[in-house]
């Protein structure tokens, strides 16, 4: 008889997204495979594993831990140290421990393929169960009350596991081993359908069939999901979609649609390989796809645009409903325009009763309102336009750790906030525009939830430079000992640099609608030489008066008039812009410019796009911000086009782009009958080429080799792609947003990156 091999013991600490993703059951299986004993447990922010047995087996275990981890997990680091053998004879999953430190929380996960198969299998005991989940799918962030992630600290605590669910939960060989959301028709949440007074019509599978039938006949149904309510209707029925627009008070801003499968997505739109990957990922964002010519989708879903926002079903309830409806559904957030999404049953009935005829409700409480995320593919890589469900509250590292915990309150529009401890940034979900009591309440609720979940007590507030923004008041009212102020476009550039781990000086192009400049004027087409600590304005678009101030956002003719006021000789070329404008309105606006009354000066790229749309005769008025740029991008498509003249001159050491020759040329060519699509394409190429030339000149002048592209204007794929291609052709390194949106959703992260760096430097 040979002697037993010596027993080794190791303690492993795995950090990253490792809780709520089936990590402990995976570790258990792996330990069994290598005949190791010991235990695994969740501690705050990590998984701890104690293994003992043959030293070679432990080595293989360690290697396979990273190599074979569940796909939805994300390992940041595995630390391994020697431990003392305990002489245990089994491997156990032990109860969670709690401690301080950073605590990653898993984002909500879409229904996995295995659960989807069981959902449609009549022989399975969870056949048609709308709350089927497992260790690798289901809600997470939106049902978590506190950490560590165990059922009793989630809204699933209201449901007692039945005997069969309990045995699956306890069985290490089962794929629902330690699935905190495990449930079945016997013991889980349920679904029911009511009319808009709350009176119940049907329950369970019957409710889903009932809702499907009503959707097919033109009703609008409010549906409770993971992060809140959706308003749903038949996406192929133009009359119904227009009725939903009327009731929701949303004229033209595009609606997202939902289909069940990738095949269904292909039947309404063109889907590339990268787009398919993005559509089908566990995050399930809305993906902007090119509308198929034969698409049955109603024109009023995305009027004037060549793209539609499509997402795949991501909850079992969506799968069942779409299967029963058999056609694509509009799925737009359950709110009135500009209000936060509704999450509670009673709240939804109160707020949405005038919009929806019916309510498909369930009793698994939603603890945080989270909107759908939105993304598109540009040059073969995903570009997030709205970072919300599926992505939050995933933590992101800062390149420079903050010596003090801080809160960056973000921008006025498309607000998010960011909480920081050390080098870990927790960026909130999309909150919306901070201009109503409701969105302010949403901000404070979300902040309270984040400070509680992540146990961060901020000591420093970070805010925008604009004295009048509500976010500024919010920051001041936090009453913290110190407030750091960050300029809007500096924050845009810092956000992108920081997510790429870049702390050195870069040339930053920050193109957007509006941001408060350090000279008191409105900025929005800036080229800054910047690092995390500071910036210098190196180039910008020529500044113009915007008669009517904020009105200009909705009325592109006002931007055109502003430009015309700088060069009255171009009046003929600009004529189309004022075709549908009343003489009286125009005269008032001209007086505002003359007397410098309510006509603030701005260098906004968004407003230049508006002015271009106006002089092309495309539109004089918009029903949402960004409508004119989006339509111009749609029109331009991928048509090849030559840039028009867009001169740059130097004033006081700053390069200034003068778009008046460009606008005049567009107006003249259009009046001579040149094709609108070609002119839209030439406009894009003119902006891209002039911006790239400016970036090159600044890079040369300062000896820099990296250019950052940031700001809402880079949601425009053609602009982003064209600027990038032009710069890369000249051997510059180009950084674009990846983890965050180019738009103001990224501002809080940029503010946090700047403040952390400033504090770390000891300023
Ligand atoms: Zn699953
Ligand atoms: Zn059960
Ligand atoms: Fe911005």
PDB file of N, CA and C in Angstrom, residues 716-751:
ATOM      1  N   UNK A 716     -23.775  60.011 -34.256  1.00  0.00           N
ATOM      2  CA  UNK A 716     -23.922  59.959 -35.709  1.00  0.00           C
ATOM      3  C   UNK A 716     -22.817  59.061 -36.265  1.00  0.00           C
ATOM      4  N   UNK A 717     -23.210  57.886 -36.773  1.00  0.00           N
ATOM      5  CA  UNK A 717     -22.224  56.883 -37.177  1.00  0.00           C
ATOM      6  C   UNK A 717     -21.377  57.369 -38.344  1.00  0.00           C
ATOM      7  N   UNK A 718     -22.004  58.078 -39.271  1.00  0.00           N
ATOM      8  CA  UNK A 718     -21.248  58.525 -40.441  1.00  0.00           C
ATOM      9  C   UNK A 718     -20.172  59.530 -40.025  1.00  0.00           C
ATOM     10  N   UNK A 719     -20.531  60.445 -39.138  1.00  0.00           N
ATOM     11  CA  UNK A 719     -19.568  61.445 -38.672  1.00  0.00           C
ATOM     12  C   UNK A 719     -18.422  60.775 -37.918  1.00  0.00           C
ATOM     13  N   UNK A 720     -18.781  59.888 -36.993  1.00  0.00           N
ATOM     14  CA  UNK A 720     -17.769  59.204 -36.184  1.00  0.00           C
ATOM     15  C   UNK A 720     -16.805  58.432 -37.080  1.00  0.00           C
ATOM     16  N   UNK A 721     -17.384  57.667 -37.988  1.00  0.00           N
ATOM     17  CA  UNK A 721     -16.578  56.810 -38.836  1.00  0.00           C
ATOM     18  C   UNK A 721     -15.679  57.629 -39.765  1.00  0.00           C
ATOM     19  N   UNK A 722     -16.231  58.702 -40.329  1.00  0.00           N
ATOM     20  CA  UNK A 722     -15.469  59.505 -41.275  1.00  0.00           C
ATOM     21  C   UNK A 722     -14.321  60.252 -40.582  1.00  0.00           C
ATOM     22  N   UNK A 723     -14.572  60.829 -39.410  1.00  0.00           N
ATOM     23  CA  UNK A 723     -13.507  61.535 -38.690  1.00  0.00           C
ATOM     24  C   UNK A 723     -12.416  60.539 -38.292  1.00  0.00           C
ATOM     25  N   UNK A 724     -12.837  59.397 -37.776  1.00  0.00           N
ATOM     26  CA  UNK A 724     -11.874  58.406 -37.333  1.00  0.00           C
ATOM     27  C   UNK A 724     -10.984  57.922 -38.494  1.00  0.00           C
ATOM     28  N   UNK A 725     -11.637  57.581 -39.612  1.00  0.00           N
ATOM     29  CA  UNK A 725     -10.889  57.088 -40.769  1.00  0.00           C
ATOM     30  C   UNK A 725      -9.864  58.117 -41.238  1.00  0.00           C
ATOM     31  N   UNK A 726     -10.298  59.372 -41.296  1.00  0.00           N
ATOM     32  CA  UNK A 726      -9.397  60.428 -41.765  1.00  0.00           C
ATOM     33  C   UNK A 726      -8.191  60.595 -40.840  1.00  0.00           C
ATOM     34  N   UNK A 727      -8.425  60.482 -39.516  1.00  0.00           N
ATOM     35  CA  UNK A 727      -7.323  60.659 -38.575  1.00  0.00           C
ATOM     36  C   UNK A 727      -6.398  59.451 -38.562  1.00  0.00           C
ATOM     37  N   UNK A 728      -6.994  58.262 -38.657  1.00  0.00           N
ATOM     38  CA  UNK A 728      -6.159  57.061 -38.634  1.00  0.00           C
ATOM     39  C   UNK A 728      -5.294  56.984 -39.888  1.00  0.00           C
ATOM     40  N   UNK A 729      -5.844  57.506 -40.995  1.00  0.00           N
ATOM     41  CA  UNK A 729      -5.058  57.528 -42.226  1.00  0.00           C
ATOM     42  C   UNK A 729      -3.811  58.399 -42.050  1.00  0.00           C
ATOM     43  N   UNK A 730      -3.880  59.328 -41.125  1.00  0.00           N
ATOM     44  CA  UNK A 730      -2.719  60.190 -40.860  1.00  0.00           C
ATOM     45  C   UNK A 730      -1.948  59.712 -39.639  1.00  0.00           C
ATOM     46  N   UNK A 731      -2.156  58.460 -39.286  1.00  0.00           N
ATOM     47  CA  UNK A 731      -1.383  57.769 -38.236  1.00  0.00           C
ATOM     48  C   UNK A 731      -1.616  58.321 -36.827  1.00  0.00           C
ATOM     49  N   UNK A 732      -2.757  58.874 -36.600  1.00  0.00           N
ATOM     50  CA  UNK A 732      -3.084  59.262 -35.230  1.00  0.00           C
ATOM     51  C   UNK A 732      -3.846  58.118 -34.571  1.00  0.00           C
ATOM     52  N   UNK A 733      -3.673  58.008 -33.249  1.00  0.00           N
ATOM     53  CA  UNK A 733      -4.420  57.011 -32.490  1.00  0.00           C
ATOM     54  C   UNK A 733      -5.752  57.657 -32.108  1.00  0.00           C
ATOM     55  N   UNK A 734      -6.855  56.982 -32.419  1.00  0.00           N
ATOM     56  CA  UNK A 734      -8.170  57.575 -32.171  1.00  0.00           C
ATOM     57  C   UNK A 734      -8.915  56.768 -31.106  1.00  0.00           C
ATOM     58  N   UNK A 735      -9.341  57.439 -30.040  1.00  0.00           N
ATOM     59  CA  UNK A 735     -10.104  56.776 -28.982  1.00  0.00           C
ATOM     60  C   UNK A 735     -11.563  57.198 -29.083  1.00  0.00           C
ATOM     61  N   UNK A 736     -12.455  56.209 -29.084  1.00  0.00           N
ATOM     62  CA  UNK A 736     -13.889  56.514 -29.156  1.00  0.00           C
ATOM     63  C   UNK A 736     -14.577  55.887 -27.947  1.00  0.00           C
ATOM     64  N   UNK A 737     -15.778  56.364 -27.587  1.00  0.00           N
ATOM     65  CA  UNK A 737     -16.475  55.801 -26.422  1.00  0.00           C
ATOM     66  C   UNK A 737     -16.828  54.335 -26.657  1.00  0.00           C
ATOM     67  N   UNK A 738     -16.606  53.502 -25.635  1.00  0.00           N
ATOM     68  CA  UNK A 738     -16.956  52.086 -25.704  1.00  0.00           C
ATOM     69  C   UNK A 738     -17.899  51.693 -24.579  1.00  0.00           C
ATOM     70  N   UNK A 739     -17.519  52.030 -23.327  1.00  0.00           N
ATOM     71  CA  UNK A 739     -18.328  51.593 -22.180  1.00  0.00           C
ATOM     72  C   UNK A 739     -19.475  52.544 -21.902  1.00  0.00           C
ATOM     73  N   UNK A 740     -19.335  53.769 -22.408  1.00  0.00           N
ATOM     74  CA  UNK A 740     -20.366  54.764 -22.160  1.00  0.00           C
ATOM     75  C   UNK A 740     -20.789  55.367 -23.480  1.00  0.00           C
ATOM     76  N   UNK A 741     -21.855  56.137 -23.418  1.00  0.00           N
ATOM     77  CA  UNK A 741     -22.347  56.793 -24.611  1.00  0.00           C
ATOM     78  C   UNK A 741     -21.463  57.983 -24.951  1.00  0.00           C
ATOM     79  N   UNK A 742     -21.428  58.397 -26.227  1.00  0.00           N
ATOM     80  CA  UNK A 742     -20.754  59.654 -26.541  1.00  0.00           C
ATOM     81  C   UNK A 742     -21.495  60.835 -25.915  1.00  0.00           C
ATOM     82  N   UNK A 743     -22.774  60.670 -25.600  1.00  0.00           N
ATOM     83  CA  UNK A 743     -23.582  61.820 -25.179  1.00  0.00           C
ATOM     84  C   UNK A 743     -23.427  62.123 -23.683  1.00  0.00           C
ATOM     85  N   UNK A 744     -24.314  62.973 -23.172  1.00  0.00           N
ATOM     86  CA  UNK A 744     -24.152  63.471 -21.811  1.00  0.00           C
ATOM     87  C   UNK A 744     -24.292  62.407 -20.723  1.00  0.00           C
ATOM     88  N   UNK A 745     -24.736  61.206 -21.093  1.00  0.00           N
ATOM     89  CA  UNK A 745     -24.778  60.112 -20.129  1.00  0.00           C
ATOM     90  C   UNK A 745     -23.400  59.814 -19.560  1.00  0.00           C
ATOM     91  N   UNK A 746     -22.350  60.183 -20.291  1.00  0.00           N
ATOM     92  CA  UNK A 746     -20.978  59.898 -19.866  1.00  0.00           C
ATOM     93  C   UNK A 746     -20.374  61.022 -19.021  1.00  0.00           C
ATOM     94  N   UNK A 747     -21.084  62.140 -18.918  1.00  0.00           N
ATOM     95  CA  UNK A 747     -20.506  63.307 -18.246  1.00  0.00           C
ATOM     96  C   UNK A 747     -20.125  63.021 -16.785  1.00  0.00           C
ATOM     97  N   UNK A 748     -20.985  62.302 -16.064  1.00  0.00           N
ATOM     98  CA  UNK A 748     -20.671  62.091 -14.639  1.00  0.00           C
ATOM     99  C   UNK A 748     -19.397  61.260 -14.487  1.00  0.00           C
ATOM    100  N   UNK A 749     -19.211  60.287 -15.372  1.00  0.00           N
ATOM    101  CA  UNK A 749     -17.981  59.488 -15.303  1.00  0.00           C
ATOM    102  C   UNK A 749     -16.755  60.363 -15.606  1.00  0.00           C
ATOM    103  N   UNK A 750     -16.895  61.245 -16.597  1.00  0.00           N
ATOM    104  CA  UNK A 750     -15.796  62.157 -16.922  1.00  0.00           C
ATOM    105  C   UNK A 750     -15.502  63.114 -15.773  1.00  0.00           C
ATOM    106  N   UNK A 751     -16.562  63.638 -15.159  1.00  0.00           N
ATOM    107  CA  UNK A 751     -16.374  64.519 -13.991  1.00  0.00           C
ATOM    108  C   UNK A 751     -15.630  63.774 -12.887  1.00  0.00           C
TER     109      UNK A 751
END
